XYZ file of N, CA and C in Angstrom:
576
model
N -96.894 -20.749 110.309
C -95.973 -21.342 109.364
C -95.097 -20.236 108.776
N -93.860 -20.557 108.547
C -92.941 -19.596 107.930
C -92.982 -19.771 106.415
N -92.859 -18.683 105.647
C -92.859 -18.787 104.189
C -91.770 -19.736 103.684
N -92.112 -20.483 102.652
C -91.234 -21.471 102.035
C -90.953 -21.025 100.606
N -89.704 -21.097 100.168
C -89.349 -20.784 98.785
C -89.268 -22.080 97.991
N -89.910 -22.090 96.824
C -89.877 -23.240 95.918
C -89.186 -22.812 94.633
N -88.448 -23.725 94.004
C -87.752 -23.415 92.750
C -88.041 -24.475 91.704
N -88.158 -24.028 90.458
C -88.300 -24.928 89.318
C -87.205 -24.547 88.328
N -87.208 -25.171 87.175
C -86.195 -24.856 86.163
C -86.233 -23.396 85.734
N -87.436 -22.814 85.669
C -87.559 -21.437 85.184
C -88.048 -20.437 86.212
N -88.439 -20.906 87.401
C -89.129 -20.029 88.345
C -88.587 -20.107 89.759
N -88.772 -19.004 90.478
C -88.629 -18.952 91.929
C -89.983 -18.535 92.478
N -90.506 -19.309 93.399
C -91.761 -18.978 94.079
C -91.381 -18.598 95.504
N -91.600 -17.327 95.835
C -91.200 -16.867 97.164
C -92.263 -15.956 97.755
N -91.963 -15.421 98.916
C -92.929 -14.592 99.633
C -93.170 -13.279 98.885
N -94.436 -12.966 98.608
C -94.750 -11.662 98.024
C -94.370 -10.561 99.008
N -94.000 -9.396 98.480
C -93.593 -8.287 99.345
C -94.198 -6.973 98.869
N -94.187 -6.005 99.741
C -94.764 -4.691 99.418
C -94.154 -4.082 98.164
N -92.899 -4.372 97.892
C -92.248 -3.842 96.687
C -92.913 -4.349 95.409
N -93.737 -5.390 95.499
C -94.446 -5.937 94.338
C -95.751 -5.198 94.047
N -96.132 -4.242 94.895
C -97.467 -3.633 94.814
C -97.763 -2.967 93.474
N -96.791 -2.286 92.887
C -97.062 -1.594 91.626
C -97.439 -2.583 90.522
N -96.672 -3.655 90.383
C -96.978 -4.644 89.349
C -98.256 -5.420 89.671
N -98.480 -5.756 90.929
C -99.710 -6.448 91.299
C -100.915 -5.583 90.931
N -100.850 -4.300 91.235
C -101.936 -3.390 90.883
C -102.166 -3.375 89.378
N -101.095 -3.269 88.613
C -101.202 -3.256 87.152
C -101.830 -4.549 86.634
N -101.313 -5.692 87.067
C -101.820 -6.980 86.579
C -103.287 -7.189 86.940
N -103.676 -6.794 88.148
C -105.033 -7.065 88.636
C -106.082 -6.126 88.055
N -105.685 -5.230 87.168
C -106.644 -4.380 86.460
C -107.044 -4.985 85.117
N -106.556 -6.172 84.824
C -106.893 -6.908 83.612
C -108.393 -7.222 83.618
N -109.120 -6.911 82.541
C -110.556 -7.207 82.492
C -110.903 -8.681 82.730
N -109.990 -9.599 82.427
C -110.250 -11.011 82.707
C -110.409 -11.257 84.203
N -109.728 -10.461 85.029
C -109.835 -10.623 86.480
C -111.251 -10.302 86.938
N -111.870 -9.282 86.341
C -113.243 -8.949 86.710
C -114.168 -10.122 86.399
N -113.949 -10.768 85.279
C -114.823 -11.859 84.837
C -114.600 -13.165 85.597
N -113.333 -13.496 85.865
C -113.025 -14.831 86.359
C -112.529 -14.923 87.799
N -112.067 -13.834 88.404
C -111.462 -13.924 89.739
C -112.305 -13.205 90.787
N -111.946 -13.418 92.036
C -112.653 -12.767 93.140
C -111.879 -11.581 93.710
N -110.823 -11.170 93.033
C -110.080 -9.994 93.481
C -111.009 -8.779 93.455
N -110.751 -7.769 94.296
C -111.596 -6.565 94.266
C -111.633 -5.965 92.857
N -112.768 -5.353 92.535
C -112.892 -4.687 91.229
C -113.646 -3.398 91.396
N -113.155 -2.282 90.882
C -111.836 -2.161 90.258
C -110.729 -2.324 91.291
N -109.583 -2.840 90.853
C -108.459 -3.123 91.731
C -107.590 -1.873 91.840
N -107.243 -1.499 93.081
C -106.473 -0.274 93.317
C -105.141 -0.580 94.007
N -104.304 0.419 94.054
C -103.029 0.288 94.770
C -103.271 -0.004 96.251
N -104.319 0.573 96.826
C -104.637 0.297 98.235
C -104.965 -1.185 98.431
N -105.634 -1.801 97.446
C -105.916 -3.238 97.525
C -104.616 -4.035 97.539
N -103.686 -3.676 96.654
C -102.396 -4.373 96.594
C -101.617 -4.194 97.895
N -101.597 -2.964 98.417
C -100.875 -2.702 99.663
C -101.441 -3.526 100.819
N -102.774 -3.614 100.915
C -103.407 -4.383 101.989
C -103.120 -5.882 101.811
N -103.203 -6.363 100.586
C -102.947 -7.780 100.298
C -101.504 -8.141 100.655
N -100.556 -7.357 100.164
C -99.140 -7.672 100.352
C -98.626 -7.324 101.745
N -99.138 -6.239 102.325
C -98.627 -5.770 103.612
C -99.244 -6.443 104.817
N -100.493 -6.915 104.686
C -101.184 -7.524 105.827
C -101.648 -8.950 105.552
N -102.475 -9.103 104.526
C -103.119 -10.400 104.293
C -102.111 -11.529 104.083
N -101.168 -11.342 103.179
C -100.216 -12.419 102.879
C -99.389 -12.810 104.102
N -98.718 -11.860 104.796
C -97.918 -12.292 105.949
C -98.757 -12.884 107.084
N -99.947 -12.321 107.333
C -100.799 -12.858 108.390
C -101.297 -14.261 108.040
N -101.584 -14.479 106.756
C -102.073 -15.788 106.327
C -100.985 -16.851 106.376
N -99.750 -16.491 106.042
C -98.634 -17.436 106.204
C -98.462 -17.761 107.686
N -98.471 -16.735 108.541
C -98.242 -16.949 109.973
C -99.284 -17.878 110.581
N -100.540 -17.726 110.150
C -101.615 -18.551 110.701
C -101.749 -19.890 109.971
N -101.179 -19.980 108.767
C -101.343 -21.172 107.948
C -102.657 -21.199 107.196
N -103.431 -20.112 107.285
C -104.751 -20.034 106.651
C -104.673 -20.067 105.127
N -103.711 -19.336 104.559
C -103.506 -19.330 103.110
C -102.026 -19.088 102.847
N -101.449 -19.938 102.015
C -100.030 -19.843 101.694
C -99.925 -19.271 100.287
N -99.342 -18.076 100.169
C -99.286 -17.375 98.882
C -97.842 -17.147 98.479
N -97.543 -17.486 97.228
C -96.217 -17.283 96.669
C -96.284 -16.278 95.522
N -95.250 -15.445 95.424
C -95.040 -14.631 94.227
C -94.330 -15.516 93.215
N -94.733 -15.412 91.973
C -94.085 -16.160 90.895
C -93.101 -15.213 90.225
N -91.825 -15.606 90.203
C -90.758 -14.796 89.628
C -89.906 -15.665 88.708
N -89.081 -15.030 87.882
C -88.126 -15.780 87.075
C -87.168 -16.528 87.978
N -86.431 -17.475 87.424
C -85.524 -18.320 88.205
C -84.528 -17.517 89.025
N -84.149 -16.338 88.535
C -83.174 -15.506 89.236
C -83.828 -14.526 90.209
N -85.087 -14.739 90.521
C -85.813 -13.787 91.361
C -86.435 -12.748 90.461
N -86.187 -11.504 90.716
C -86.677 -10.451 89.841
C -88.125 -10.073 90.100
N -88.722 -9.342 89.151
C -90.082 -8.825 89.351
C -91.139 -9.928 89.407
N -92.193 -9.639 90.117
C -93.313 -10.564 90.224
C -94.010 -10.692 88.864
N -94.409 -11.919 88.537
C -95.151 -12.181 87.297
C -96.582 -12.615 87.594
N -96.816 -13.111 88.802
C -98.137 -13.587 89.180
C -98.121 -14.096 90.603
N -99.223 -14.715 91.005
C -99.376 -15.251 92.357
C -99.982 -16.646 92.280
N -99.650 -17.457 93.267
C -100.252 -18.777 93.410
C -100.405 -19.035 94.896
N -101.518 -19.652 95.276
C -101.753 -19.868 96.705
C -102.512 -21.164 96.941
N -102.461 -21.597 98.202
C -103.234 -22.733 98.673
C -103.975 -22.280 99.916
N -105.300 -22.367 99.867
C -106.107 -22.104 101.055
C -106.104 -23.380 101.880
N -105.564 -23.288 103.075
C -105.301 -24.474 103.894
C -106.568 -25.230 104.260
N -107.630 -24.540 104.636
C -108.830 -25.231 105.130
C -109.390 -26.210 104.105
N -109.456 -25.795 102.826
C -110.000 -26.671 101.791
C -108.909 -27.330 100.956
N -107.648 -26.965 101.217
C -106.549 -27.415 100.364
C -106.877 -27.076 98.912
N -107.208 -25.801 98.684
C -107.630 -25.344 97.362
C -106.549 -24.484 96.717
N -106.189 -24.836 95.491
C -105.188 -24.115 94.728
C -105.844 -22.992 93.934
N -105.232 -21.804 93.975
C -105.688 -20.669 93.179
C -104.477 -19.947 92.607
N -104.652 -19.270 91.462
C -103.508 -18.630 90.825
C -103.937 -17.600 89.802
N -102.998 -16.702 89.483
C -103.158 -15.783 88.360
C -101.775 -15.378 87.865
N -101.730 -14.999 86.612
C -100.481 -14.588 85.981
C -100.748 -13.316 85.198
N -99.821 -12.354 85.278
C -99.938 -11.133 84.501
C -99.985 -11.446 83.013
N -100.746 -10.664 82.255
C -100.988 -10.945 80.835
C -99.700 -11.114 80.036
N -98.676 -10.332 80.329
C -97.424 -10.381 79.563
C -96.681 -11.713 79.736
N -97.055 -12.502 80.741
C -96.318 -13.724 81.055
C -97.094 -14.999 80.710
N -98.256 -14.847 80.111
C -99.096 -16.000 79.793
C -98.673 -16.661 78.485
N -98.992 -17.953 78.389
C -98.825 -18.647 77.122
C -97.558 -19.450 76.961
N -96.685 -19.467 77.969
C -95.439 -20.228 77.822
C -95.291 -21.332 78.876
N -96.386 -21.678 79.531
C -96.358 -22.781 80.488
C -95.833 -22.442 81.864
N -95.602 -21.168 82.146
C -95.067 -20.790 83.459
C -96.023 -21.144 84.591
N -97.324 -20.887 84.386
C -98.269 -21.173 85.463
C -98.410 -22.672 85.686
N -98.363 -23.453 84.630
C -98.413 -24.912 84.812
C -97.212 -25.387 85.618
N -96.049 -24.809 85.360
C -94.828 -25.156 86.093
C -94.966 -24.777 87.568
N -95.493 -23.584 87.840
C -95.686 -23.141 89.220
C -96.723 -23.998 89.926
N -97.832 -24.283 89.254
C -98.900 -25.083 89.862
C -98.410 -26.491 90.186
N -97.630 -27.062 89.309
C -97.080 -28.395 89.561
C -96.145 -28.366 90.772
N -95.295 -27.344 90.866
C -94.359 -27.242 91.994
C -95.089 -27.115 93.320
N -96.095 -26.250 93.381
C -96.838 -26.069 94.629
C -97.613 -27.339 94.976
N -98.257 -27.928 93.985
C -99.036 -29.147 94.218
C -98.152 -30.268 94.749
N -97.007 -30.478 94.117
C -96.104 -31.540 94.570
C -95.576 -31.266 95.971
N -95.291 -29.998 96.281
C -94.831 -29.642 97.618
C -95.906 -29.959 98.665
N -97.148 -29.542 98.382
C -98.247 -29.801 99.326
C -98.411 -31.293 99.556
N -98.496 -32.074 98.475
C -98.777 -33.506 98.598
C -97.595 -34.310 99.126
N -96.406 -33.709 99.133
C -95.228 -34.372 99.707
C -95.074 -34.049 101.197
N -96.083 -33.411 101.790
C -96.046 -33.123 103.219
C -95.890 -31.665 103.568
N -95.872 -30.785 102.573
C -95.753 -29.354 102.847
C -96.873 -28.833 103.732
N -98.066 -29.358 103.529
C -99.200 -29.094 104.425
C -99.546 -30.421 105.077
N -99.316 -30.483 106.346
C -99.523 -31.732 107.094
C -100.955 -32.231 106.906
N -101.068 -33.507 106.549
C -102.369 -34.138 106.420
C -103.059 -33.945 105.082
N -102.486 -33.154 104.193
C -103.114 -32.929 102.887
C -102.852 -34.134 101.987
N -103.911 -34.830 101.614
C -103.784 -35.983 100.724
C -104.337 -35.686 99.333
N -104.961 -34.511 99.199
C -105.466 -34.085 97.898
C -105.522 -32.569 97.867
N -105.601 -32.038 96.673
C -105.776 -30.595 96.461
C -106.996 -30.406 95.584
N -107.702 -29.314 95.798
C -108.877 -28.976 95.016
C -108.550 -27.776 94.121
N -109.213 -27.683 93.001
C -109.135 -26.517 92.109
C -110.546 -26.256 91.619
N -110.888 -24.990 91.437
C -112.146 -24.634 90.797
C -111.995 -23.280 90.135
N -112.784 -23.092 89.081
C -112.745 -21.835 88.338
C -114.103 -21.609 87.686
N -114.408 -20.356 87.452
C -115.647 -19.995 86.766
C -115.691 -20.709 85.416
N -116.851 -21.265 85.080
C -117.014 -21.909 83.770
C -116.566 -20.958 82.669
N -115.838 -21.491 81.704
C -115.336 -20.678 80.595
C -113.881 -20.298 80.740
N -113.315 -20.430 81.929
C -111.917 -20.066 82.147
C -111.027 -21.233 81.698
N -110.935 -21.389 80.381
C -110.195 -22.531 79.830
C -108.698 -22.436 80.093
N -108.161 -21.230 80.204
C -106.724 -21.105 80.504
C -106.423 -21.716 81.870
N -107.250 -21.433 82.854
C -107.058 -21.998 84.183
C -107.265 -23.511 84.157
N -108.246 -23.972 83.390
C -108.495 -25.411 83.275
C -107.293 -26.127 82.665
N -106.660 -25.513 81.671
C -105.473 -26.130 81.056
C -104.326 -26.255 82.068
N -104.185 -25.239 82.913
C -103.156 -25.300 83.963
C -103.463 -26.442 84.928
N -104.711 -26.539 85.365
C -105.088 -27.599 86.296
C -104.816 -28.972 85.675
N -105.190 -29.149 84.415
C -104.941 -30.430 83.742
C -103.442 -30.715 83.675
N -102.648 -29.715 83.302
C -101.190 -29.901 83.190
C -100.559 -30.256 84.531
N -101.154 -29.773 85.629
C -100.622 -30.065 86.965
C -101.162 -31.373 87.529
N -101.921 -32.115 86.719
C -102.377 -33.433 87.132
C -103.715 -33.475 87.833
N -104.490 -32.394 87.768
C -105.816 -32.382 88.387
C -106.814 -33.108 87.483
N -107.677 -33.922 88.087
C -108.736 -34.624 87.364
C -110.046 -33.878 87.589
N -110.722 -33.549 86.495
C -112.006 -32.832 86.596
C -113.049 -33.734 87.235
N -113.819 -33.135 88.147
C -114.897 -33.848 88.825
C -116.178 -33.033 88.670
N -117.301 -33.643 88.966
C -118.589 -32.959 88.865
C -119.328 -33.088 90.191
N -119.075 -32.142 91.118
C -119.750 -32.196 92.414
C -121.241 -31.856 92.276
N -121.991 -32.094 93.329
C -123.431 -31.821 93.315
C -123.737 -30.343 93.080
N -122.920 -29.464 93.640
C -123.134 -28.015 93.479
C -121.869 -27.398 92.888
N -121.691 -27.494 91.569
C -120.458 -26.981 90.951
C -120.474 -25.460 90.799
N -120.154 -24.767 91.893
C -120.133 -23.307 91.880
C -118.822 -22.800 92.456
N -118.637 -21.503 92.318
C -117.503 -20.808 92.912
C -118.046 -19.485 93.455
N -117.569 -19.029 94.632
C -118.071 -17.764 95.176
C -117.596 -16.574 94.343
N -118.391 -15.525 94.346
C -118.038 -14.289 93.650
C -117.620 -13.235 94.668
N -117.054 -12.145 94.166
C -116.595 -11.083 95.069
C -117.743 -10.411 95.803
N -118.968 -10.505 95.291
C -120.107 -9.844 95.939
C -120.922 -10.790 96.829
N -120.395 -11.991 97.073
C -121.064 -12.932 97.959
C -121.987 -13.916 97.259
N -122.127 -13.812 95.963
C -122.952 -14.756 95.213
C -122.145 -15.964 94.778
N -122.669 -16.687 93.804
C -121.952 -17.823 93.235
C -122.138 -17.818 91.719
N -121.230 -18.467 91.044
C -121.302 -18.668 89.597
C -121.058 -20.144 89.294
N -121.589 -20.635 88.174
C -121.281 -22.012 87.773
C -119.774 -22.166 87.593
N -119.270 -23.328 87.994
C -117.821 -23.511 87.996
C -117.430 -24.919 87.584
N -116.187 -25.029 87.159
C -115.548 -26.317 86.934
C -114.742 -26.648 88.180
N -114.707 -27.920 88.531
C -113.975 -28.391 89.710
C -113.035 -29.521 89.310
N -111.953 -29.641 90.063
C -111.008 -30.741 89.832
C -110.292 -31.061 91.133
N -109.688 -32.237 91.158
C -108.963 -32.690 92.338
C -107.645 -33.318 91.887
N -106.629 -33.166 92.735
C -105.324 -33.773 92.461
C -104.935 -34.627 93.652
N -104.517 -35.834 93.373
C -104.032 -36.746 94.402
C -102.642 -37.206 94.002
N -102.024 -37.951 94.878
C -100.720 -38.553 94.598
C -100.866 -40.052 94.767
N -100.614 -40.857 93.759
C -100.090 -40.462 92.454
C -101.176 -39.823 91.595
N -100.753 -39.250 90.470
C -101.690 -38.614 89.545
C -102.658 -39.668 89.016
N -103.932 -39.331 89.026
C -104.974 -40.233 88.533
C -104.802 -40.432 87.022
N -104.791 -41.668 86.531
C -104.598 -41.908 85.106
C -105.752 -41.404 84.233
N -106.866 -41.004 84.841
C -108.019 -40.518 84.083
C -108.008 -39.003 83.860
N -106.898 -38.340 84.187
C -106.831 -36.878 84.085
C -107.227 -36.387 82.703
N -106.527 -36.812 81.668
C -106.796 -36.286 80.324
C -108.230 -36.538 79.886
N -108.723 -37.729 80.116
C -110.094 -38.065 79.712
C -111.113 -37.194 80.443
N -110.855 -36.869 81.694
C -111.814 -36.082 82.477
C -112.010 -34.675 81.911
N -111.002 -34.146 81.243
C -111.073 -32.782 80.701
C -111.630 -32.738 79.281
N -111.733 -33.876 78.618
C -112.144 -33.902 77.211
C -113.466 -33.162 76.951
N -114.497 -33.266 77.804
C -115.757 -32.566 77.513
C -115.628 -31.040 77.397
N -114.645 -30.451 78.087
C -114.526 -28.983 78.010
C -113.280 -28.500 77.278
N -112.242 -29.314 77.240
C -111.014 -28.898 76.571
C -110.745 -29.677 75.279
N -111.548 -30.678 75.032
C -111.298 -31.504 73.854
C -109.990 -32.266 74.021
N -109.378 -32.606 72.927
C -108.131 -33.360 72.979
C -106.889 -32.495 72.858
N -107.075 -31.162 72.869
C -105.903 -30.275 72.714
C -104.973 -30.368 73.896
N -103.764 -30.037 73.690
C -102.747 -30.021 74.742
C -102.135 -28.696 74.726
C-alpha cells in the first residue's frame, strides 16, 4: 500500500520521515511512554532512525501497519504519531507532551478511524483500541473518536518485554454505537 495523506481542520497526517527523528527521539523519552507504551525504553536516536527509516516504510509497503505523522494543517514539524495495525485493525497513537490537551489527538484519531471504516483498509468493519489501565488520556481520545468500551475475557495489552498488563479495550464501528458515552462512565465518569 502507498502512504495516504489525511487532512482535518487543524492537522495534516502524512508519512513520517527520517527528518522527524530528532523530535521523535525527544518525545519518546517522556516518562509516560515507559509506563503506558510499548516503545523501546530508554528510547534512543537509533530507535527513531530504525522506526522512521525502515519500519514505517516497510510496514506501509506490506500493509502490516499504517503509520502517520501528526503535523499542523500547514505541514511542519511532527507532533506525534498514529497508526493502524492491519491484522487486528487496532488503532494506536501518541502525542508529544507540548501538544497535549487541545483535542489534536482526538481529531487525528477520528480522521484515521473514519478513513479506515470508509474503505481505507479493505474489509475493515470495525477498529479496536486498547491501553494500559490508568491511561485516561488515551481513553478520552478513544471515547471522543466514537469507540465503545468493551470488556473482553482477557483484558490485557502486551508489554515491551513480552509480558502483559491489565488493559482497557474498546471498539469502533460505523455508525457510531449510541452506547459510547455510557460505556466509559465506570472509568471516566461523566466528564467530557
